Short mmCIF file of N, CA and C in Angstrom, two decimals:
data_model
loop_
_atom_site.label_atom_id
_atom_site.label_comp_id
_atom_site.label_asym_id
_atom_site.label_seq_id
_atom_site.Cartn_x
_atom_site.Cartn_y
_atom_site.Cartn_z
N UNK U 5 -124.78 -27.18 22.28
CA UNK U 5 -125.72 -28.22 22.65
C UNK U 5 -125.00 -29.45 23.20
N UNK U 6 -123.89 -29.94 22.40
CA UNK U 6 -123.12 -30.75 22.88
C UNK U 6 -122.71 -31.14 24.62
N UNK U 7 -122.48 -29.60 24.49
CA UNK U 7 -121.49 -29.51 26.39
C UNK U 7 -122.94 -29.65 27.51
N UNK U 8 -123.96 -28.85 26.73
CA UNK U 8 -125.24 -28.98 27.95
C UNK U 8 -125.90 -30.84 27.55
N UNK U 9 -125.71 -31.56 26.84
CA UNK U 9 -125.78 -32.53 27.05
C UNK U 9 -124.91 -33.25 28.13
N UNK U 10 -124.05 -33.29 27.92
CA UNK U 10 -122.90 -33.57 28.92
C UNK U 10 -123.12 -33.29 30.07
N UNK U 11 -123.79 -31.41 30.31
CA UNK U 11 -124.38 -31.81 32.10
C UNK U 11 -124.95 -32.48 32.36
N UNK U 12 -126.17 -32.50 31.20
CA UNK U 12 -127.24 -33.33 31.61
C UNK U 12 -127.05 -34.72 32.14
N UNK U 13 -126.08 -35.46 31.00
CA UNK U 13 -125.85 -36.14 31.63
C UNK U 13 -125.30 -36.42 33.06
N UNK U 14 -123.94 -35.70 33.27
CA UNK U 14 -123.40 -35.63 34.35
C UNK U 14 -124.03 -35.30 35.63
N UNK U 15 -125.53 -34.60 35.62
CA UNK U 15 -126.61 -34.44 37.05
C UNK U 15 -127.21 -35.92 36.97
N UNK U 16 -127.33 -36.61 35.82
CA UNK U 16 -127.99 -37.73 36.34
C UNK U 16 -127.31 -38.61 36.45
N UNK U 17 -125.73 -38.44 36.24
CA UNK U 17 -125.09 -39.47 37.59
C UNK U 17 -124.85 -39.17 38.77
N UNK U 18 -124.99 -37.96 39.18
CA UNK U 18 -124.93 -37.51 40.67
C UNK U 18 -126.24 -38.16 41.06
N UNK U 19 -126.97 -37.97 40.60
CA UNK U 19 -128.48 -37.88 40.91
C UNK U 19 -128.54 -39.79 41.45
N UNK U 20 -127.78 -40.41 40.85
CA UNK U 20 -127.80 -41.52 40.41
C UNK U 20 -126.62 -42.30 42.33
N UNK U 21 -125.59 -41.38 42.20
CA UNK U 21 -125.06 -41.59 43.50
C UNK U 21 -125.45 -41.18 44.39
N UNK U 22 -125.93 -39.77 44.83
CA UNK U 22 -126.61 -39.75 45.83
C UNK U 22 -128.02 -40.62 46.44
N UNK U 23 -128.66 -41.36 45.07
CA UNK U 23 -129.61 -42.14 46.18
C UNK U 23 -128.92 -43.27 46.40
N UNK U 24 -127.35 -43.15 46.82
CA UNK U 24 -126.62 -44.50 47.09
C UNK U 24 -125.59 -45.62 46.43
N UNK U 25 -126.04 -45.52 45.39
CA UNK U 25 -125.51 -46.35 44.60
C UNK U 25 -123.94 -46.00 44.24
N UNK U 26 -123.04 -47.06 44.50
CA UNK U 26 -121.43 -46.73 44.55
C UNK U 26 -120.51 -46.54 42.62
N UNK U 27 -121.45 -47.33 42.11
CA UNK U 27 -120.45 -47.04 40.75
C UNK U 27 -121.80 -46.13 39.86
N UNK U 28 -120.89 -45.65 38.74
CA UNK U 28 -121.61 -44.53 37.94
C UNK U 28 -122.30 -45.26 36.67
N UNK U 29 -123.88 -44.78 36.44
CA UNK U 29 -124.30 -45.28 35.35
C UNK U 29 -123.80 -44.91 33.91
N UNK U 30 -124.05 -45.80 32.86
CA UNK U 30 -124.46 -45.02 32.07
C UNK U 30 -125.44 -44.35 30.91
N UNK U 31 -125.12 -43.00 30.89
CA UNK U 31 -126.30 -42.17 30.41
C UNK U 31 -125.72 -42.10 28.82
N UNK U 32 -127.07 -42.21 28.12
CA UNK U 32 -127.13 -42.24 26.61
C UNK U 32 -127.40 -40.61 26.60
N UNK U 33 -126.91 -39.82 26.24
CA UNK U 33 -127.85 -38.38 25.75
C UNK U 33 -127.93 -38.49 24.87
N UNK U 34 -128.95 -38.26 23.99
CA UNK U 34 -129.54 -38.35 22.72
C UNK U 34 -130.41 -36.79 22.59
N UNK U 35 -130.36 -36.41 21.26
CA UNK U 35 -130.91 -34.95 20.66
C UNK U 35 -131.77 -35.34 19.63
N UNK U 36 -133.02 -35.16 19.62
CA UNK U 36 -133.82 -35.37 18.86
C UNK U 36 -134.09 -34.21 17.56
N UNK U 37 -133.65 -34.29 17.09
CA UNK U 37 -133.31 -32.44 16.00
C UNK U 37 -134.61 -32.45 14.99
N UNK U 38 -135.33 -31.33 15.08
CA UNK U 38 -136.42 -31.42 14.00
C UNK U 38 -136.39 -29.53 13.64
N UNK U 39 -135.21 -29.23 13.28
CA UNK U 39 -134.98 -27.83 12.68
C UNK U 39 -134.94 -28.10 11.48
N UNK U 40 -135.15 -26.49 10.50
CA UNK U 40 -135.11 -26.54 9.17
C UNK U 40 -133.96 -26.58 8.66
N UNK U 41 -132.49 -26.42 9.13
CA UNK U 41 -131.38 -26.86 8.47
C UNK U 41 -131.03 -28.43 8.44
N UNK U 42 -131.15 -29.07 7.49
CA UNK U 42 -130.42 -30.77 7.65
C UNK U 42 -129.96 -30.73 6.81
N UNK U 43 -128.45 -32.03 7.26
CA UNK U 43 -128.34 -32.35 8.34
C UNK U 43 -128.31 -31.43 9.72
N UNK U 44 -128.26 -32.24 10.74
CA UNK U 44 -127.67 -31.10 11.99
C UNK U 44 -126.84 -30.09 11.65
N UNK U 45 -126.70 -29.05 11.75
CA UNK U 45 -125.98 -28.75 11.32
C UNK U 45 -123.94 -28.25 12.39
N UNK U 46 -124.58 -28.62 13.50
CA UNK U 46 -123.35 -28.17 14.79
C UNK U 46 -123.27 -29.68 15.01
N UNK U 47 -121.50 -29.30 15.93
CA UNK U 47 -121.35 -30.67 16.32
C UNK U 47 -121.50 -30.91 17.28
N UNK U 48 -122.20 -32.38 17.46
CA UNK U 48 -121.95 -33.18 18.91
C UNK U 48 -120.88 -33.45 19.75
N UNK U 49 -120.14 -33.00 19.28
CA UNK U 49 -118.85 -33.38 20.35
C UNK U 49 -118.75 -32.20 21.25
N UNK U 50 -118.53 -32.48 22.90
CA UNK U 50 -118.44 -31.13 23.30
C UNK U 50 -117.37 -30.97 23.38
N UNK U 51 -116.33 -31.66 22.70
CA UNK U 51 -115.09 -31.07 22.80
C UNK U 51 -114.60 -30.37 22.53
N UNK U 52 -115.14 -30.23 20.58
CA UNK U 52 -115.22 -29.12 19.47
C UNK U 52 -115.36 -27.61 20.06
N UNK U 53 -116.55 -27.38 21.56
CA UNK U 53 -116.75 -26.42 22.07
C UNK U 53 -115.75 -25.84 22.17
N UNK U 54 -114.54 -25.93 22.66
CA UNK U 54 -113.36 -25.32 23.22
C UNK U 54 -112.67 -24.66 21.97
N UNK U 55 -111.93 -23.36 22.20
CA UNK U 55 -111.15 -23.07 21.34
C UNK U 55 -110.24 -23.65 20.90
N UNK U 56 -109.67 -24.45 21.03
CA UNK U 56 -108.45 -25.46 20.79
C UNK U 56 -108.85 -26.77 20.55
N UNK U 57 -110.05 -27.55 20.27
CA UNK U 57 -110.46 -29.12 20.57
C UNK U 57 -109.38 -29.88 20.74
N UNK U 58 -108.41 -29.93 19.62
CA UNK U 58 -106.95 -31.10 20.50
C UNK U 58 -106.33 -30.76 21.64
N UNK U 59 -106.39 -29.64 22.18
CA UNK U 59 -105.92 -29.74 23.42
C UNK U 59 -106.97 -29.72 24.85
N UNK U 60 -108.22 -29.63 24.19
CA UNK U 60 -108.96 -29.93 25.42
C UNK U 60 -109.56 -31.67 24.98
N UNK U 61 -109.20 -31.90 24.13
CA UNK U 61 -109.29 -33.35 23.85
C UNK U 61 -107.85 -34.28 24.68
N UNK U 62 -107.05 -33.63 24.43
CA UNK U 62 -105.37 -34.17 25.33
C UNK U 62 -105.87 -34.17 26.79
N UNK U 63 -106.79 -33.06 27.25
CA UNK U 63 -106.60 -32.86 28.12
C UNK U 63 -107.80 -33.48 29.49
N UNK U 64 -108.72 -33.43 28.96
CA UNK U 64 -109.90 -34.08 29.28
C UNK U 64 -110.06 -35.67 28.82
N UNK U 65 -109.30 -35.91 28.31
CA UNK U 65 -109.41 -37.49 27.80
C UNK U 65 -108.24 -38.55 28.77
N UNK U 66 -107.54 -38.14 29.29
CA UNK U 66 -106.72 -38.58 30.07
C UNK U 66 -106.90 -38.29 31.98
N UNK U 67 -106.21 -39.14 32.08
CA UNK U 67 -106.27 -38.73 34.00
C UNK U 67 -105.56 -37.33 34.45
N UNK U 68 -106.17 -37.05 35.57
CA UNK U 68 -106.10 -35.90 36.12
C UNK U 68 -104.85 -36.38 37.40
N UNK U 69 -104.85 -37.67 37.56
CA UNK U 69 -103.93 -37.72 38.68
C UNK U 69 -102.28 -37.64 39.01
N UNK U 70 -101.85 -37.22 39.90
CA UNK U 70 -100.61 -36.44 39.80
C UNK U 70 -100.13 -37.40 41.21
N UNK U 71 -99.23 -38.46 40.80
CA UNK U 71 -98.92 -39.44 42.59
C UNK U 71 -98.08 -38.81 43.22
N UNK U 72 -97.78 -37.96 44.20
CA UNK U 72 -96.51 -37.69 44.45
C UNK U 72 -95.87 -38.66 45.29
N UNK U 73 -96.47 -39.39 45.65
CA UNK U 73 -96.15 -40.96 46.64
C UNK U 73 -95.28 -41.14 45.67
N UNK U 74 -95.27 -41.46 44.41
CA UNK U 74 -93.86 -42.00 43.74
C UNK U 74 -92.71 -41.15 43.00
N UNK U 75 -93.09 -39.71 43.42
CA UNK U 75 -91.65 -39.03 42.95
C UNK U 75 -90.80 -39.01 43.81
N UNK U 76 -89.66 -39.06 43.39
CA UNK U 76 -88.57 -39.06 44.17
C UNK U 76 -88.43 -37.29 45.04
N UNK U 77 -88.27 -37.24 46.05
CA UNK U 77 -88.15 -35.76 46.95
C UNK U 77 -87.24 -34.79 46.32
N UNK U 78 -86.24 -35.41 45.44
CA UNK U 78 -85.17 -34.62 45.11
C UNK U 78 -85.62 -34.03 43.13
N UNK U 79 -86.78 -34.73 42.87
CA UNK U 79 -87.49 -34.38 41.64
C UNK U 79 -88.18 -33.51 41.92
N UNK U 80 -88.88 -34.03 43.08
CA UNK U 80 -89.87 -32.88 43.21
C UNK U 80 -89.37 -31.30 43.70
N UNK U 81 -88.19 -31.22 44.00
CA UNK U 81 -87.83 -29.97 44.31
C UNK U 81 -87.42 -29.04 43.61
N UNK U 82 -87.14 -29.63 41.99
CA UNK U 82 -87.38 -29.39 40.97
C UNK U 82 -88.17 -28.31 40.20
N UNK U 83 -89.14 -28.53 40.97
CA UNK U 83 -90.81 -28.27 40.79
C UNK U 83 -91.19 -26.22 41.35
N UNK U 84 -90.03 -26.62 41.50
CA UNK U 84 -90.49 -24.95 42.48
C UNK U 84 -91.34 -24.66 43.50
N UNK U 85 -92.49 -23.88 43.19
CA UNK U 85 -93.61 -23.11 44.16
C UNK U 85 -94.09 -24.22 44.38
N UNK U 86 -94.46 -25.26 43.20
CA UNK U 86 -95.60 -26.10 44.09
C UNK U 86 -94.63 -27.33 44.33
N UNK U 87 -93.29 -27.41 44.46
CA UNK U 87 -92.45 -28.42 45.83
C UNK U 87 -92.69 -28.62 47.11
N UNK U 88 -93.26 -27.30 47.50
CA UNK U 88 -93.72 -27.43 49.08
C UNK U 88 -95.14 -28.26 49.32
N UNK U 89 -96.02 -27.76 48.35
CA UNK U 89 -97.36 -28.18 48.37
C UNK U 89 -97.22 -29.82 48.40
N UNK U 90 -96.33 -30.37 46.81
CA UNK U 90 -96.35 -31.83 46.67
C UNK U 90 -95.25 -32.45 47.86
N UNK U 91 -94.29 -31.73 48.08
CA UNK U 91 -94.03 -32.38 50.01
C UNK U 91 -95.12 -32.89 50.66
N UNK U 92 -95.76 -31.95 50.87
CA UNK U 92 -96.05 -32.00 52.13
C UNK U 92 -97.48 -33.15 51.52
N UNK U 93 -97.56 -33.10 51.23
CA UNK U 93 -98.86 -34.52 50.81
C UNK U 93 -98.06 -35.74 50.21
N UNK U 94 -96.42 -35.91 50.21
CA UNK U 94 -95.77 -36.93 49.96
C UNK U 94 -95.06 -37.16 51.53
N UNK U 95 -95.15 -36.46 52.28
CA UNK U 95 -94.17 -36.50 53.61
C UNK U 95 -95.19 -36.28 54.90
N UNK U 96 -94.42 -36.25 55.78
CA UNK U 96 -95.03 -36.51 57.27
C UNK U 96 -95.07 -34.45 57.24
N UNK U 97 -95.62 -33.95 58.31
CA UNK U 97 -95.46 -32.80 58.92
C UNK U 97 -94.05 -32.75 59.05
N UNK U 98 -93.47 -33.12 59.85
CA UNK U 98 -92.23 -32.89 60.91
C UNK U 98 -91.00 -33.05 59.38
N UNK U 99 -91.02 -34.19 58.77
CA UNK U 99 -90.25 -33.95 57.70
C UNK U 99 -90.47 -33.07 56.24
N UNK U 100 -91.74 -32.48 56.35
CA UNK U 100 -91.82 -31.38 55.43
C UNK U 100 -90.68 -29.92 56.11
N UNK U 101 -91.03 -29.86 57.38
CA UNK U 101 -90.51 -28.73 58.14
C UNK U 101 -89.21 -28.69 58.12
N UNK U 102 -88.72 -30.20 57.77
CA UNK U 102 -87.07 -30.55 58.07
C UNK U 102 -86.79 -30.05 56.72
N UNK U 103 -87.26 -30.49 55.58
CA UNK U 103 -87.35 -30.81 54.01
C UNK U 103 -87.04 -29.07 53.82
N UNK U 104 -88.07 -28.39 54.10
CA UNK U 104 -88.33 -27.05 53.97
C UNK U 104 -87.31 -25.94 54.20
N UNK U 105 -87.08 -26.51 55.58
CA UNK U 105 -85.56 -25.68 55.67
C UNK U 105 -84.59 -26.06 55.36
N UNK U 106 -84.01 -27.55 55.48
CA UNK U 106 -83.60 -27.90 55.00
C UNK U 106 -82.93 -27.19 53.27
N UNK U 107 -83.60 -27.98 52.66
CA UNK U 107 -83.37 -27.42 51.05
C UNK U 107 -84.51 -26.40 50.58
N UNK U 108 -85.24 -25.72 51.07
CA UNK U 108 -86.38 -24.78 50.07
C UNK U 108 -85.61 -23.60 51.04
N UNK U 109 -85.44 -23.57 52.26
CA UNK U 109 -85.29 -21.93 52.72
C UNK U 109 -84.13 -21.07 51.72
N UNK U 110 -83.73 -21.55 50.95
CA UNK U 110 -82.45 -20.22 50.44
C UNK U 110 -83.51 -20.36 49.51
N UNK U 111 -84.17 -20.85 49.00
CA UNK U 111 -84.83 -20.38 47.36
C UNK U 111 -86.49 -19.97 47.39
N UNK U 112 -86.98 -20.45 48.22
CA UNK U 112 -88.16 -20.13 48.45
C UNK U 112 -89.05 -19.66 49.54
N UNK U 113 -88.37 -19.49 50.44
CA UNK U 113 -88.60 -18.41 51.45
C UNK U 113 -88.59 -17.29 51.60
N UNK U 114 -87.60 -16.70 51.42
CA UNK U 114 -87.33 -15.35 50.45
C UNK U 114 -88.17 -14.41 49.93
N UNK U 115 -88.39 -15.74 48.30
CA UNK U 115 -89.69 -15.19 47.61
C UNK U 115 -91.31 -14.65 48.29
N UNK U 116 -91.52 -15.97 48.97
CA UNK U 116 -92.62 -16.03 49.55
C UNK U 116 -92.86 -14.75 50.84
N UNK U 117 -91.79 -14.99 51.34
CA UNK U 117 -91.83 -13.16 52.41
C UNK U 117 -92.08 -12.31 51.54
N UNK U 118 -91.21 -11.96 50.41
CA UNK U 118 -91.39 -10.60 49.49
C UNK U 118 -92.62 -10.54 49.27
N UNK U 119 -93.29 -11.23 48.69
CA UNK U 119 -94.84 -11.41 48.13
C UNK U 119 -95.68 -11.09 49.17
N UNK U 120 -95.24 -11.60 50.35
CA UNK U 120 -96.45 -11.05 51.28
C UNK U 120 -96.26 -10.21 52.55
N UNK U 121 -96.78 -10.27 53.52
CA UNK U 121 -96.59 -9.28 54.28
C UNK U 121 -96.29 -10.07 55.54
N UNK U 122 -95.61 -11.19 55.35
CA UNK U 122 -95.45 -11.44 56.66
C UNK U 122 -94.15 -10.70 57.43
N UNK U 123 -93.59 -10.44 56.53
CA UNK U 123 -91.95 -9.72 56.55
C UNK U 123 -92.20 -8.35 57.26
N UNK U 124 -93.61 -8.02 57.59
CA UNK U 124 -93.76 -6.59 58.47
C UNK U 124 -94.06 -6.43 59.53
#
């Protein structure tokens, strides 16, 4: 019950931006309970939902954002498979291509032919 509150809420802040409006309201969800077990007997938190609650509590309670504007190029290469990806949304075109061969072609080029079929 918890988590379908939570849509609920969450359609009526869409609902809430699409007729325009730039910042997000907020929505009270409230459950009015008139069953024969009392107290309630489940919890309100939809966090509890998850098999793990502290880690979808770690995980959902914090930002999702990842800057690569401030890693250093030589951290991020670090990174492996997704080095190319966070390049290229930290760098120009022309210096991803430099970047790429540069330092990724002996380690990740390779791979990436084997895996697919461009190598045929």
């Amino acid at each position: 019950m918890a988590f379908r509150l939570v849509r609920y809420s969450i359609a009526a802040m869409q609902r809430h931006l699409d007729a325009g409006n730039e910042q997000l309201p907020l929505v009270v969800p409230l459950l009015f309970y008139h069953g024969q077990v009392t107290p309630y007997p489940y919890s309100m938190r939809w966090l509890d939902e998850f098999g793990d609650p502290e880690l979808a509590t770690q995980l959902y309670a914090g930002s999702f954002l990842i800057d690569v504007t401030v890693i250093p190029d030589d951290q991020i290469m670090q990174h492996r498979r997704m080095a190319i990806l966070e390049l290229y949304r930290n760098t120009s075109v022309s210096a991803i291509c430099m970047t790429c061969w540069n330092n990724c072609s002996r380690c990740y080029w390779p791979d990436i032919l084997r895996r697919s079929n461009w190598h045929h």
